[in-house]
């Protein structure tokens, strides 16, 4: 059977691929859709790939999650363990926990997939935070992208709650302690707490409903909503086009980069496999959530070092920092401030983050569209606020792990808690001041460079003996890049009286706006960028070196 | 019978009786030998107590008082038992060097023979738990699964799920239990050092102690299996989160920078 069969292709016939494409085009208008989007341009900058890290880890989560769903049993019925992990033999546990042990030890590839799923979850949320920071610090949330900021922000919150419901599923002692914590948090809500608790758990803690309910929320409800939001997020990106950093030929009205197809797509595909590879390599070498040694959840047991996954460490830290104040008000109701206040701060901070773009557009009254990503130094107050927030967040994270630091660095847990309590208020202020100064310093340096050129390190001796360093003028492209941004002016209150000499009424809100605006864009908050007159005057050779 | 009664008054009769008596005593001596060994041991014991007291007077009395009655610098040792001394001195906690939140583990300064002597002396001050037999703490004879449950009920709130250690207030800590000799695990349970509660046999029977030791042996020694790969210290989400932020995101950003730099126009001809 080795006779080679020549297949005589008739020249006129189109290849199969083209025929399918034709068929599809005739029915769903694929061609025009593809034509419109295939040549979308994506700029090259590594920080624009952070969002892709999120997208790819989300895809990895779905793929591995589907595999886990095939073997996981979301039930709280008690069984005796007889699987292959010896140190749990004969222990009574829920089917959820038993099936997680089975996935880990008796399902082919189960442990690796579990570890990929969990590492991808951690990295997913880290990626989201980095991505948000990129958008925040470059001002890419400004008009027209406020809605997309909100989409991303919602995705962030949903990711955190998907993670919470996910790591609770195995019903091990650690995650059960987390659910217990959550129950306590719900109960601390005045008036509605007990009702919500009873509704969510279907009775007293722990009941038999919480794992099956979390399962549905985790594998169906939240990922479903997130998938829709991710799609909407991407569609808006395509619709708005990507922002890019200013440069010669890179203006507010264009995007310079690579076309979506084929170059960008090829790069993105490669990047997907690299992300998958990195996560798989981590999952293959480093343990995550070794539920087999944690034991099944029992309400009468607890362990030290019980923390939530890192993305909820912020709330854990707030609770650990907060003194355990409580009041018993007449009628015998207890107000537990130790939980209530931190758990009000948590959503409060989230809301502030979500609303920030609207705050800034209210502040600047700027109605123009912005497609140029700002350099963080050119928005010193915003950058300072962002860094201050990150520092507060970091302090809360440290406080959330206070016992782990205490043991590993031989410190007193009380000392750590007090440093965090004070630091939570003091460090962000310090960070704000320092960051703003650094930004202003960088702005000043940019101004110097534009007006006087780059320091070459070459020292010249002038005829009268003075030593000067030779400055080399910047190339035109660099000059453009350094001066392309526009600077906001601080808002003015306007004249006190109108044209008839009558005192003008200015609302307190407007007064506040002017005040904040001065703080953001006033003299102490930005260095005026060089004007072309200044540049021309200096470079026209008035004895400047 | 007659013969015997006739010779009763024979001049040698007394000698025969004496011989018989001696033989009987010899037999008795032979059968009752353990009693005598006990006597010998008792004297060895009193020797050990004596030696122990000498060591004690030099090394311990400044804090624990000349008769173990305690002082402002150290608690009374009456009734703490030999197990407490074997644990405290054998793990290098005693003699204490400097006051701190909790006795530090330093290199052991006494030989095991000296520790036994110290233990004998302190045990003589009042009844207390004695040093356990090896069979009582042999990990291979315990049931690790049951031990795990007992550990999570009684110990993990201070020592962590698998005994990786945990913080207590004001710089005190429940230490990590890896590489702790099973004997000291047992003794820690019966004596309850520092802020650790003691678990006498009435609350935690001997077999259950052995089960706990078997659990720790299964999950927290250098050669316990780690099916998931690197253990990251066993501290759970804090170390995992740190790892994700540093190595995980670090690697991904490195990849992103690399891909970002690999643009079509980067090829300079
Ligand atoms: C969207 C983001 C997602 C996040 C952040 C996330 C996070 C997690 C986490 C942290 C766990 C605990 C894993 C462990 O250590 O055992 C988990 C478990 C689980 N996840 Fe997800 N997940 C996501 C999506 C999904 C999806 C889409 C599915 C199913 C289609 C899924 C199915 C499961 C199942 C069945 C488990 C329990 C199995 C086990 O714990 O071994 N997940 N998830």
PDB file of C-alpha atoms in Angstrom, chain A residues 242-256 370-373 480 484:
ATOM      1  CA  UNK A 242      -6.009  51.253  23.745  1.00  0.00           C
ATOM      2  CA  UNK A 243      -4.274  54.164  25.427  1.00  0.00           C
ATOM      3  CA  UNK A 244      -0.601  54.679  24.686  1.00  0.00           C
ATOM      4  CA  UNK A 245       2.214  56.770  26.062  1.00  0.00           C
ATOM      5  CA  UNK A 246       2.914  60.040  24.297  1.00  0.00           C
ATOM      6  CA  UNK A 247       5.720  60.165  21.786  1.00  0.00           C
ATOM      7  CA  UNK A 248       6.475  61.461  18.345  1.00  0.00           C
ATOM      8  CA  UNK A 249       3.543  60.445  16.194  1.00  0.00           C
ATOM      9  CA  UNK A 250       1.685  59.076  19.201  1.00  0.00           C
ATOM     10  CA  UNK A 251      -1.084  61.538  19.848  1.00  0.00           C
ATOM     11  CA  UNK A 252      -4.448  61.689  21.474  1.00  0.00           C
ATOM     12  CA  UNK A 253      -6.077  60.855  18.150  1.00  0.00           C
ATOM     13  CA  UNK A 254      -4.267  57.700  17.124  1.00  0.00           C
ATOM     14  CA  UNK A 255      -2.865  54.457  18.495  1.00  0.00           C
ATOM     15  CA  UNK A 256       0.542  53.275  17.451  1.00  0.00           C
ATOM     16  CA  UNK A 370      -8.007  61.223  26.926  1.00  0.00           C
ATOM     17  CA  UNK A 371      -6.202  58.533  24.979  1.00  0.00           C
ATOM     18  CA  UNK A 372      -2.699  59.316  26.134  1.00  0.00           C
ATOM     19  CA  UNK A 373      -1.545  57.464  29.218  1.00  0.00           C
ATOM     20  CA  UNK A 480       8.281  66.062  22.381  1.00  0.00           C
ATOM     21  CA  UNK A 484       3.474  66.382  25.210  1.00  0.00           C
TER      22      UNK A 484
END
